[in-house]
PDB file of C-alpha atoms and ligand atoms in Angstrom:
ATOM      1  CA  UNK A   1      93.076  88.985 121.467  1.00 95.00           C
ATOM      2  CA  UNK A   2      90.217  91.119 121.043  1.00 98.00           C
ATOM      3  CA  UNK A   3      89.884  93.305 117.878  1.00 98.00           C
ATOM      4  CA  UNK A   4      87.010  95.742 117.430  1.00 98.00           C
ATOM      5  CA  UNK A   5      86.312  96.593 113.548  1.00 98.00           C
ATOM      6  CA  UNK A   6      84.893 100.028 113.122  1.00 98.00           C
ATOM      7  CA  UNK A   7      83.213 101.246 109.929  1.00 98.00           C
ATOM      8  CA  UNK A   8      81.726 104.949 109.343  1.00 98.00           C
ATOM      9  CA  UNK A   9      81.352 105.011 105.408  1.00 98.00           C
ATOM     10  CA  UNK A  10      77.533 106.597 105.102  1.00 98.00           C
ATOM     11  CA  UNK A  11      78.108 104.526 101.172  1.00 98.00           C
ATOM     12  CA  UNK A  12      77.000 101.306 102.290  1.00 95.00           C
ATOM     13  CA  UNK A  13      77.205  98.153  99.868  1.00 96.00           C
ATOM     14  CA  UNK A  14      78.971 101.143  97.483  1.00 97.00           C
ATOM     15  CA  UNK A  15      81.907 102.003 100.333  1.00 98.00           C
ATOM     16  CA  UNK A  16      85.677 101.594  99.654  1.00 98.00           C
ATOM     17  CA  UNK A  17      86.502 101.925 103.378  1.00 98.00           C
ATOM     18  CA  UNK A  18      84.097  99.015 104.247  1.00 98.00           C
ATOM     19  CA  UNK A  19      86.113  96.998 101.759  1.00 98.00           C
ATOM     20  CA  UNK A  20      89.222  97.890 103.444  1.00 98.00           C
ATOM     21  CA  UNK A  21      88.279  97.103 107.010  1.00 98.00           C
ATOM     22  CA  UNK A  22      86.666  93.647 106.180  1.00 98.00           C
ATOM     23  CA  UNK A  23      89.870  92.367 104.631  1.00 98.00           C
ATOM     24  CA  UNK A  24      91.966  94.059 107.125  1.00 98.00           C
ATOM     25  CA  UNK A  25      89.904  92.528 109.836  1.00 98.00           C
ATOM     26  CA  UNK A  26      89.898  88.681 107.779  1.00 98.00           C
ATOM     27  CA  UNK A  27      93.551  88.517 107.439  1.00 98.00           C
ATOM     28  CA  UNK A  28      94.336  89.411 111.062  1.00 97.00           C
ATOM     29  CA  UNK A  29      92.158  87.230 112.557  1.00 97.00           C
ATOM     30  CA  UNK A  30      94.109  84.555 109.759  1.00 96.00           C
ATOM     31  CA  UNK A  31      97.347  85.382 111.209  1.00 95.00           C
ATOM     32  CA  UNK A  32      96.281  85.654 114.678  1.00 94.00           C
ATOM     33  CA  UNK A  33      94.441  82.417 116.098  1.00 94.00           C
ATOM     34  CA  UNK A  34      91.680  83.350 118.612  1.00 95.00           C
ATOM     35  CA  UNK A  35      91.167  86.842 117.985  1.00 97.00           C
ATOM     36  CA  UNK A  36      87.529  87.576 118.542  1.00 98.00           C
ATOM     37  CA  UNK A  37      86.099  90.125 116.620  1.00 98.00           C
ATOM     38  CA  UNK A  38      83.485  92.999 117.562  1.00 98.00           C
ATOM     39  CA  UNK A  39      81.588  94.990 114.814  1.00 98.00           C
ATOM     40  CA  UNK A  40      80.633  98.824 115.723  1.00 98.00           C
ATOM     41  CA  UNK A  41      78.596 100.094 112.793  1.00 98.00           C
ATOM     42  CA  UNK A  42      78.702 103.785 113.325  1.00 98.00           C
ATOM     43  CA  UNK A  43      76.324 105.028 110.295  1.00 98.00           C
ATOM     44  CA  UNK A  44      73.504 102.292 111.263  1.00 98.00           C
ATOM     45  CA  UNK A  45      74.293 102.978 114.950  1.00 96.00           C
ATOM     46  CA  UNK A  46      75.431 106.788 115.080  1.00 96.00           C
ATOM     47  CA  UNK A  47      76.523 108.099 118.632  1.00 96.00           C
ATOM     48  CA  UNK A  48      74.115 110.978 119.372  1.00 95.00           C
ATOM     49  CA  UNK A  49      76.382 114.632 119.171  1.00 96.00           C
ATOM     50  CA  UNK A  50      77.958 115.098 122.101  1.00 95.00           C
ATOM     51  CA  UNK A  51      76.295 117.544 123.703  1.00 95.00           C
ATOM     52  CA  UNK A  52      75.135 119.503 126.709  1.00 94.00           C
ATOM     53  CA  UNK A  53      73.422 116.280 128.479  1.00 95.00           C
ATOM     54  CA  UNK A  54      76.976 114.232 127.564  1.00 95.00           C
ATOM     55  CA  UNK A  55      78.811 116.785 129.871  1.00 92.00           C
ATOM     56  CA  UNK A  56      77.239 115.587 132.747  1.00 89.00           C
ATOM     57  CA  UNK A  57      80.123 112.178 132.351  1.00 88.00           C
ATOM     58  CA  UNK A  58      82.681 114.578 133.547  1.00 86.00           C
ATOM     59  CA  UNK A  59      81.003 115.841 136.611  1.00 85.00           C
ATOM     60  CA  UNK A  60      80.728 113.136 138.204  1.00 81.00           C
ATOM     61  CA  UNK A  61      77.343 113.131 139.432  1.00 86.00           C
ATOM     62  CA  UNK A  62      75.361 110.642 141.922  1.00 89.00           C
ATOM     63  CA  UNK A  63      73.071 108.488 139.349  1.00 88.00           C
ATOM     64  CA  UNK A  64      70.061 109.831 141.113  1.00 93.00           C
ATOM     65  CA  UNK A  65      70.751 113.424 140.148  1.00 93.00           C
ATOM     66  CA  UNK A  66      71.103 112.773 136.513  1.00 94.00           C
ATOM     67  CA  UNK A  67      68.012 113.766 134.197  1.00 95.00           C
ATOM     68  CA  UNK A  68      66.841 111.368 131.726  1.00 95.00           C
ATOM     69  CA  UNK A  69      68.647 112.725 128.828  1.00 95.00           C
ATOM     70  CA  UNK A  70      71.825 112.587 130.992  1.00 95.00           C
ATOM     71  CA  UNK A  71      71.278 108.989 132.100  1.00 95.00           C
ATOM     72  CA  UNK A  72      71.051 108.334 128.490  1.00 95.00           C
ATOM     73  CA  UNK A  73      73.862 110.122 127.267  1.00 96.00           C
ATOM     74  CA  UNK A  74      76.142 108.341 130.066  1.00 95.00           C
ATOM     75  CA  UNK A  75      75.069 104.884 129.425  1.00 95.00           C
ATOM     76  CA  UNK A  76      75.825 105.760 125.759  1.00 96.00           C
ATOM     77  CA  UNK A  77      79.274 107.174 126.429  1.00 97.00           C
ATOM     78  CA  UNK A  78      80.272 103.922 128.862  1.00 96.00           C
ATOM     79  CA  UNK A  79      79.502 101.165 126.221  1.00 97.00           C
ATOM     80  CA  UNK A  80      81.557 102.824 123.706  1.00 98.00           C
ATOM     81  CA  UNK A  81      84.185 103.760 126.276  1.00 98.00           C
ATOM     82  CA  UNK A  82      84.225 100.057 127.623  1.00 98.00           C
ATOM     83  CA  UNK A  83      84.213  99.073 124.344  1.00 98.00           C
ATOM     84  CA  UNK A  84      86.790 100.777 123.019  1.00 98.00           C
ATOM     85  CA  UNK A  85      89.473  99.904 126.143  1.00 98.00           C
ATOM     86  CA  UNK A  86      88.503  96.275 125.795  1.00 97.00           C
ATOM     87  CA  UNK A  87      89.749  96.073 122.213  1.00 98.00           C
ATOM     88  CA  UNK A  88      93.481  95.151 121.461  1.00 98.00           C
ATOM     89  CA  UNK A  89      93.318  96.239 118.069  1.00 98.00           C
ATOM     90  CA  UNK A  90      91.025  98.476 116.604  1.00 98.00           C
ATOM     91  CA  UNK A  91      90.546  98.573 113.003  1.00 98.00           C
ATOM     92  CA  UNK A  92      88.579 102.206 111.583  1.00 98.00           C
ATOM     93  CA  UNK A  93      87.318 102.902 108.589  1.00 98.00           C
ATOM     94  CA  UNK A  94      87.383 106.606 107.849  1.00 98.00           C
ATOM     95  CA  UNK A  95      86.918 107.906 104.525  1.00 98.00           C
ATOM     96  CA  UNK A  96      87.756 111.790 103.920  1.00 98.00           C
ATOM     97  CA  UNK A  97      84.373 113.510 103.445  1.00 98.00           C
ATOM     98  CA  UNK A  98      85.046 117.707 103.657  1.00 98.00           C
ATOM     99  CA  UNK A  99      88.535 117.480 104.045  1.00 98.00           C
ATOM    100  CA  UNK A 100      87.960 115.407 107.316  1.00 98.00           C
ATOM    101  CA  UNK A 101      86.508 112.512 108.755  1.00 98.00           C
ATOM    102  CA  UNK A 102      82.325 111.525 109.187  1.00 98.00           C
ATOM    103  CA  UNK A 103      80.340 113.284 111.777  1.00 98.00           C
ATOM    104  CA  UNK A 104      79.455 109.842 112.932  1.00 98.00           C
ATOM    105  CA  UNK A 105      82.950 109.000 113.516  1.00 98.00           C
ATOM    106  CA  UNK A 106      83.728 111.708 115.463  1.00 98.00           C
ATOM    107  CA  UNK A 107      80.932 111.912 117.163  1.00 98.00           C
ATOM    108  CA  UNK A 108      82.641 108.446 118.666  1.00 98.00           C
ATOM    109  CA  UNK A 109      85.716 109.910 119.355  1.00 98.00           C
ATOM    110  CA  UNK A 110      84.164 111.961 121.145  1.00 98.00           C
ATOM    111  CA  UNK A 111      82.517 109.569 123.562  1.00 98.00           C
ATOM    112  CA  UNK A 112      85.741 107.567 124.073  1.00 98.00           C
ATOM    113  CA  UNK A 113      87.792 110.725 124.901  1.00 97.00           C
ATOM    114  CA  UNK A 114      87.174 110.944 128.232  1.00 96.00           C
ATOM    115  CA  UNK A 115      89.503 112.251 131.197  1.00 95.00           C
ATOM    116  CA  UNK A 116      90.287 109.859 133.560  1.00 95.00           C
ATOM    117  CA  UNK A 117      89.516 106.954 131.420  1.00 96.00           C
ATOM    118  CA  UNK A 118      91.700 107.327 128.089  1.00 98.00           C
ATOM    119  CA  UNK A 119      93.782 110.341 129.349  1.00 97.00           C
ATOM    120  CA  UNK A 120      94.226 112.644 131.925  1.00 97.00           C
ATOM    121  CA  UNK A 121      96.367 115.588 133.096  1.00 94.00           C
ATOM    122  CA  UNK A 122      99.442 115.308 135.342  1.00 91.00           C
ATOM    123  CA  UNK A 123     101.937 117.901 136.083  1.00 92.00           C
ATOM    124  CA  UNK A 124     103.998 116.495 133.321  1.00 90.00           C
ATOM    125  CA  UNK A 125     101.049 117.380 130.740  1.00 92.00           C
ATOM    126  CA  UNK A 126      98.569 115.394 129.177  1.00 93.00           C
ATOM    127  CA  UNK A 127      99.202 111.496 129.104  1.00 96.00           C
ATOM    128  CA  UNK A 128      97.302 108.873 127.276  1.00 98.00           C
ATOM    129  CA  UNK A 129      95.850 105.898 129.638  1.00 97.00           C
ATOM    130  CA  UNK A 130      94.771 103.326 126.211  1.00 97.00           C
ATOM    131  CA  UNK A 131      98.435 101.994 125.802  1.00 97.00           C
ATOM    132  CA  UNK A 132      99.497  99.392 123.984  1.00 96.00           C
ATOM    133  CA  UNK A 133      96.976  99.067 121.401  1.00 98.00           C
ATOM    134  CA  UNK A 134      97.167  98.808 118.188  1.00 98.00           C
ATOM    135  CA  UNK A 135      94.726 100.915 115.608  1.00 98.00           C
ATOM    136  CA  UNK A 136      94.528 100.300 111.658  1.00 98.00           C
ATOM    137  CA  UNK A 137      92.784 103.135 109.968  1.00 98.00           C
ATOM    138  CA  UNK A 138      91.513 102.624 106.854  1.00 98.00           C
ATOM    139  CA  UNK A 139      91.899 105.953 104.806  1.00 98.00           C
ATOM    140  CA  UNK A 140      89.430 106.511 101.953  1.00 98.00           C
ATOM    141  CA  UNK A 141      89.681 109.554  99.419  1.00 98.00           C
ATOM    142  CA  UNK A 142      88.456 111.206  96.333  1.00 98.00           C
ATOM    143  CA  UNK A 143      91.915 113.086  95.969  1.00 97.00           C
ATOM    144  CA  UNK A 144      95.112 112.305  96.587  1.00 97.00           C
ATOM    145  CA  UNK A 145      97.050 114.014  99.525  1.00 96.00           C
ATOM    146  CA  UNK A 146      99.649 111.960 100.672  1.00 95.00           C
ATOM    147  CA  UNK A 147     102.089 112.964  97.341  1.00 93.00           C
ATOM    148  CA  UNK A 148     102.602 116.768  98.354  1.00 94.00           C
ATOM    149  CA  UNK A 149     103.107 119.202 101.193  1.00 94.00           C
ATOM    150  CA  UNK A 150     100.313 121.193  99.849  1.00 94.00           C
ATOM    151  CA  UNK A 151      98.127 117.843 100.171  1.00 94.00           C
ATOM    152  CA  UNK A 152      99.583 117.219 103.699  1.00 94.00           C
ATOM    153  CA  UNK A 153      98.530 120.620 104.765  1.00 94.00           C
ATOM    154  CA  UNK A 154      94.728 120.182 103.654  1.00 95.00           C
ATOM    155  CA  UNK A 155      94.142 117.236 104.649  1.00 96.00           C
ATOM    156  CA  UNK A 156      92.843 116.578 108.445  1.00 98.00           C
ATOM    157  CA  UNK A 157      91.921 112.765 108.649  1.00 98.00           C
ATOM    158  CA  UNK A 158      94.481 110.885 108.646  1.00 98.00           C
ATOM    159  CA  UNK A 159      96.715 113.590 110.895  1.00 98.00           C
ATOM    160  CA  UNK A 160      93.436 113.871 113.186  1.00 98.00           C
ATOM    161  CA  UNK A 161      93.538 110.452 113.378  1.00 98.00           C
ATOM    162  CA  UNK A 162      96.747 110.097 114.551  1.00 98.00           C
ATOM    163  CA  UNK A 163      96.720 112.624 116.955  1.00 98.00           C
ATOM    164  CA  UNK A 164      93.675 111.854 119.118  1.00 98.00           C
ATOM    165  CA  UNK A 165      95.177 108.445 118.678  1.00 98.00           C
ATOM    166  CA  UNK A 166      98.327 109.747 120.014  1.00 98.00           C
ATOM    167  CA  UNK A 167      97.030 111.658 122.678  1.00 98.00           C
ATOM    168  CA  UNK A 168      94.364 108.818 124.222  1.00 98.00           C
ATOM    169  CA  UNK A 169      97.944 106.956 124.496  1.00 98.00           C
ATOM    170  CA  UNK A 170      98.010 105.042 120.736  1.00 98.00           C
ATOM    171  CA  UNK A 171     101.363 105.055 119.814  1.00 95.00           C
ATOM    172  CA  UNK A 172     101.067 102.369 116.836  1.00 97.00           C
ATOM    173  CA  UNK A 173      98.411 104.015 114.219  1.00 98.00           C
ATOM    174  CA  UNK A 174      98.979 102.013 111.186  1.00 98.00           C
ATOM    175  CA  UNK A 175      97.362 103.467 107.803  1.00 98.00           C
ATOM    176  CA  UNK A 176      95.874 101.439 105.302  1.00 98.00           C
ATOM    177  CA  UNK A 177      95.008 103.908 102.448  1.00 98.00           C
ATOM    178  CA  UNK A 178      92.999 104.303  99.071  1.00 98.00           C
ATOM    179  CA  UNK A 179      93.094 107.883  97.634  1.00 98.00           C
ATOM    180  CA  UNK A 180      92.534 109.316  94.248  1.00 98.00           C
ATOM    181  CA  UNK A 181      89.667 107.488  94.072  1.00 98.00           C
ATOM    182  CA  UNK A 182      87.744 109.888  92.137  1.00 97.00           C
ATOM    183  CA  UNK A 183      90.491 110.238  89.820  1.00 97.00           C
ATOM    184  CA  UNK A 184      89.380 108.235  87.025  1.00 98.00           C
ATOM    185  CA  UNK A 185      89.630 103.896  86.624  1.00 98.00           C
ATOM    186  CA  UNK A 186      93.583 103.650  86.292  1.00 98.00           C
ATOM    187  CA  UNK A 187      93.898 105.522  89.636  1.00 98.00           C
ATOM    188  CA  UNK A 188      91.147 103.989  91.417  1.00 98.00           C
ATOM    189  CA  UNK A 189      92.561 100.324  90.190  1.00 98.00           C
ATOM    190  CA  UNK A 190      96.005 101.682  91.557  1.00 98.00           C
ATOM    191  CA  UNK A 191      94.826 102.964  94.627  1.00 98.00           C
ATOM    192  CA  UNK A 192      93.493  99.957  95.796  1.00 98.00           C
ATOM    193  CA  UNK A 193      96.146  97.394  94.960  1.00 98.00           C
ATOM    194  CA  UNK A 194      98.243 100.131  97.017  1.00 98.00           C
ATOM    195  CA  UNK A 195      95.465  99.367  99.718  1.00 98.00           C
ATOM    196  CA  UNK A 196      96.406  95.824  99.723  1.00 98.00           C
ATOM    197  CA  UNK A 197      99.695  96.161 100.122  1.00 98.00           C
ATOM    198  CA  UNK A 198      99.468  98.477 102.965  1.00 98.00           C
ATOM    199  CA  UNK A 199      96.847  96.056 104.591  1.00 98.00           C
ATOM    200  CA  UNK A 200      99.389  93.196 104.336  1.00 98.00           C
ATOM    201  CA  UNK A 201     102.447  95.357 106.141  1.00 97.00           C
ATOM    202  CA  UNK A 202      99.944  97.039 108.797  1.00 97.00           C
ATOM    203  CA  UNK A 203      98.625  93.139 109.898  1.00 96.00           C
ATOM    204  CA  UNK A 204     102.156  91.366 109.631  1.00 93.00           C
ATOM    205  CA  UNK A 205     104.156  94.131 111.275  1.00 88.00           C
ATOM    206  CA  UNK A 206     104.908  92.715 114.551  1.00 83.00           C
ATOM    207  CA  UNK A 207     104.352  95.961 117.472  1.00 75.00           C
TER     208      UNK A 207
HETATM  209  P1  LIG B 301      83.707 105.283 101.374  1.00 59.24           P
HETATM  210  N1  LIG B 301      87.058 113.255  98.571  1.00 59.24           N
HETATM  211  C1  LIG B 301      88.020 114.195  98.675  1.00 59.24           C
HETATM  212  O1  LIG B 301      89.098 113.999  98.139  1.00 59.24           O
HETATM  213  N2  LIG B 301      87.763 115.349  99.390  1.00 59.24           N
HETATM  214  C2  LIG B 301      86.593 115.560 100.068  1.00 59.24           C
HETATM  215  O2  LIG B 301      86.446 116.571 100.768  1.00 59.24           O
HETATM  216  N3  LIG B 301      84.356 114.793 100.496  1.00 59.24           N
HETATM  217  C3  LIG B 301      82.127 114.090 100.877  1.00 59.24           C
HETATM  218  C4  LIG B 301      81.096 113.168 100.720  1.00 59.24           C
HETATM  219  C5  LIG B 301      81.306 111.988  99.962  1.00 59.24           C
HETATM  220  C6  LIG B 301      82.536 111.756  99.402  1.00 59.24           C
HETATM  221  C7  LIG B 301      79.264 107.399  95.485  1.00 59.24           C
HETATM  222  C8  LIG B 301      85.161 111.211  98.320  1.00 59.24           C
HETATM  223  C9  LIG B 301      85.844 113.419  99.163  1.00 59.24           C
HETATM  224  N4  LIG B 301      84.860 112.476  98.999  1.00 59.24           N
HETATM  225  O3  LIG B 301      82.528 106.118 101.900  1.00 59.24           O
HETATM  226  C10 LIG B 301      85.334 110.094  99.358  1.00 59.24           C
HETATM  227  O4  LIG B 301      86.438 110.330 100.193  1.00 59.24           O
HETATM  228  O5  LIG B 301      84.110 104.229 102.313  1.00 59.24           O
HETATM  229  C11 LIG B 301      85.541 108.786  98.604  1.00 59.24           C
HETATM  230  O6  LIG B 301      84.367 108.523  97.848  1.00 59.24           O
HETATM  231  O7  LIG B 301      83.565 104.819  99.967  1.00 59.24           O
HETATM  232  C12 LIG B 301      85.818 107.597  99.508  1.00 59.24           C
HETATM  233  O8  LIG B 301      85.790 106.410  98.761  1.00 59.24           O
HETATM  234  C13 LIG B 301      85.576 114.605  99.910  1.00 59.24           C
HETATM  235  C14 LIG B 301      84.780 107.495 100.644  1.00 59.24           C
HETATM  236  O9  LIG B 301      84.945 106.313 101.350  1.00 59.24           O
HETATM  237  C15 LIG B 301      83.375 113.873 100.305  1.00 59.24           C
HETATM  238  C16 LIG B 301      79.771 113.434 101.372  1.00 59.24           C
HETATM  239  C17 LIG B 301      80.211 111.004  99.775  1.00 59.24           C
HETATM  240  C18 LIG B 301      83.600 112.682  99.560  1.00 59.24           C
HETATM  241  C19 LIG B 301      88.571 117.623  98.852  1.00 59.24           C
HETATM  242  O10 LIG B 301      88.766 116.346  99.387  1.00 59.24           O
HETATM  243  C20 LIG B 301      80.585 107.425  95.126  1.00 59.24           C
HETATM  244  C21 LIG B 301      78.569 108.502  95.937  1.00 59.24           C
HETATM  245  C22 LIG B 301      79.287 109.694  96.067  1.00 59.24           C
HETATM  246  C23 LIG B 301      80.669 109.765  95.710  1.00 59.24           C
HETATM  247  C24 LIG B 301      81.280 108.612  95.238  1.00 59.24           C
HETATM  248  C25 LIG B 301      81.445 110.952  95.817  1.00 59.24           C
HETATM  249  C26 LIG B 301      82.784 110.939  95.430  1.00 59.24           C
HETATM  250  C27 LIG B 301      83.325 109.739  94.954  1.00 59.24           C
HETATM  251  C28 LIG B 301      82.604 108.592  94.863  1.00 59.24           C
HETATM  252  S1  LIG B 301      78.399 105.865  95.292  1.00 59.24           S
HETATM  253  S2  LIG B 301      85.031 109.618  94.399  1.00 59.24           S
HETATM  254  N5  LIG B 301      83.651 112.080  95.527  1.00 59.24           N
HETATM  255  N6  LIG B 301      77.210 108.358  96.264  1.00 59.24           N
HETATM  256  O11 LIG B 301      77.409 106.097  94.196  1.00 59.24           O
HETATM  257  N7  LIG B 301      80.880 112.093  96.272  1.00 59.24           N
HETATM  258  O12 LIG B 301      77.672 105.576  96.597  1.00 59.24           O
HETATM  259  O13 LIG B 301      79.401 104.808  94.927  1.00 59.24           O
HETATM  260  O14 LIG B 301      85.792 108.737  95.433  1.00 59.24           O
HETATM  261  O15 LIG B 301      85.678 110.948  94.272  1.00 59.24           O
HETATM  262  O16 LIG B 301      84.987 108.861  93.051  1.00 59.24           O
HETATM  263  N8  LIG B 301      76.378 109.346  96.427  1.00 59.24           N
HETATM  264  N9  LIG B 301      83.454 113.173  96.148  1.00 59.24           N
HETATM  265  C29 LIG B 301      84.395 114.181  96.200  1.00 59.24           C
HETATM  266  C30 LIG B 301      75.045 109.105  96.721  1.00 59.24           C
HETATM  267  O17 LIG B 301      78.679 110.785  96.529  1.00 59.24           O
HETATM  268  C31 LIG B 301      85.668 114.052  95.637  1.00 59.24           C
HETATM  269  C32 LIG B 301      86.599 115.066  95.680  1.00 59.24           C
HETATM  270  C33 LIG B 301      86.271 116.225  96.298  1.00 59.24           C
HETATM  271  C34 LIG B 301      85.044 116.412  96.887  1.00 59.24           C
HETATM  272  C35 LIG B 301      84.094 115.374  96.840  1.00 59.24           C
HETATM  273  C36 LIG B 301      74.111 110.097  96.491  1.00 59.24           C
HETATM  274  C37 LIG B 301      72.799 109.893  96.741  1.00 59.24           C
HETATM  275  C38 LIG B 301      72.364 108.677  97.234  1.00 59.24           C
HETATM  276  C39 LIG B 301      73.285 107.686  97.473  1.00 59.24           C
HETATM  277  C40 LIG B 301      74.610 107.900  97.211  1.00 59.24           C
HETATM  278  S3  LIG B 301      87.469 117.546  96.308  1.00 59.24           S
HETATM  279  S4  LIG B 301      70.644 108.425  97.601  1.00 59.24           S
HETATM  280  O18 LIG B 301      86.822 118.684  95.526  1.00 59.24           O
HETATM  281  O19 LIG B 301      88.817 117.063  95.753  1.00 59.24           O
HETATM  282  C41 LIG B 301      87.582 118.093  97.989  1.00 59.24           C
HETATM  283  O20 LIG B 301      70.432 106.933  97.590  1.00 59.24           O
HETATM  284  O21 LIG B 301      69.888 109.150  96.537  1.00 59.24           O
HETATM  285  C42 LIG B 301      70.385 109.036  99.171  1.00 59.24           C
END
């Protein structure tokens, strides 16, 4: 079993999320023998935007009729693409910064969305082509959200998350989450023993 642990905190040795995803990572390789583990560290390695130049992966071009910055981009967009449908599970950390995710993270979203590789259109409507994996997001935040509607509604990381999941054909997004962070020591202490007790349902919860 291959599991591919993704961290985006720009925080570094001061991160909560990076916390998270190395225990969430260490106790399900524990409980699963032989899973090999690939690291994707997306604020030391941050996917370029994509832009103009990573169009060109949709048009299907012959290699000779790329430019440089094309050629680039593409070879960019397949190892993250490859490396992405490789992965069994895929554990993300994704702390809330503005409301939402980091740039860097979605800047590798959007490398791995790709049509004809994670989804693509039929005439029943969209369907997702990465089935059957499972994804463990570790949720980082300042405020809490997850206690009212009026949290729900401003919040767009987690339920991003679990859309593009959902639409690239990731039924089973699992959240692993530490909010009120920022909310002074007794909420901080309490969000992260709730972290740990999300981490141990999300790894022993059989798909
Ligand atoms: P991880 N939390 C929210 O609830 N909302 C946000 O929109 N935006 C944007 C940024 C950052 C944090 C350190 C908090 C936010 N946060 O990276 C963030 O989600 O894995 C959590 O910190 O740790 C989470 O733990 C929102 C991140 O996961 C954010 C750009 C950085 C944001 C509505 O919702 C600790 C530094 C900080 C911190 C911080 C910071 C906040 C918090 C802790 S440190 S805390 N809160 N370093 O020193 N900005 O590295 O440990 O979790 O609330 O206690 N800075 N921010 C916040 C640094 O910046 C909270 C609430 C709201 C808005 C913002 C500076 C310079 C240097 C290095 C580090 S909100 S340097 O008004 O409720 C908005 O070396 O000089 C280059």
């Amino acid at each position: 079993m291959k599991l591919l642990h993704i961290d985006s905190s720009i925080l570094a040795g001061f991160s909560t999320s990076r916390i998270l995803t190395k225990a969430i990572a260490a106790q399900w390789a524990d409980q699963h023998p032989g899973t090999e583990v690939e690291y994707l560290d997306l604020a030391a390695r941050q996917p370029a935007h994509f832009d103009q130049a990573a169009m060109s992966y949709r048009a299907n071009k012959a290699e000779a009729d790329l430019t440089d910055a094309e050629r680039a981009s593409k070879a960019e967009t397949d190892a993250l693409l490859q490396q992405f449908l490789r992965a069994d599970v895929v554990v993300v950390g994704a702390p809330m910064y503005n409301f939402t995710i980091p740039t860097q993270l979605k800047a590798w979203i959007d490398r791995i969305a790709q049509p004809g590789h994670t989804f693509r259109y039929s005439a029943a409507g969209p369907e997702g082509l990465a089935k059957g994996k499972v994804v463990i997001v570790a949720s980082t935040r300042g405020g809490a959200y997850s206690t009212s509607d009026m949290g729900q509604a401003m919040e767009h990381q987690e339920s991003y998350l679990k859309t593009v999941f959902g639409f690239l054909g990731v039924t089973d997004v699992r959240i692993v989450r530490a909010e009120g962070l920022g909310m002074g020591d007794a909420a901080r202490t309490a969000a992260l023993s709730a972290a740990a007790n999300d981490t141990q349902a999300a790894v022993a919860k059989v798909a």
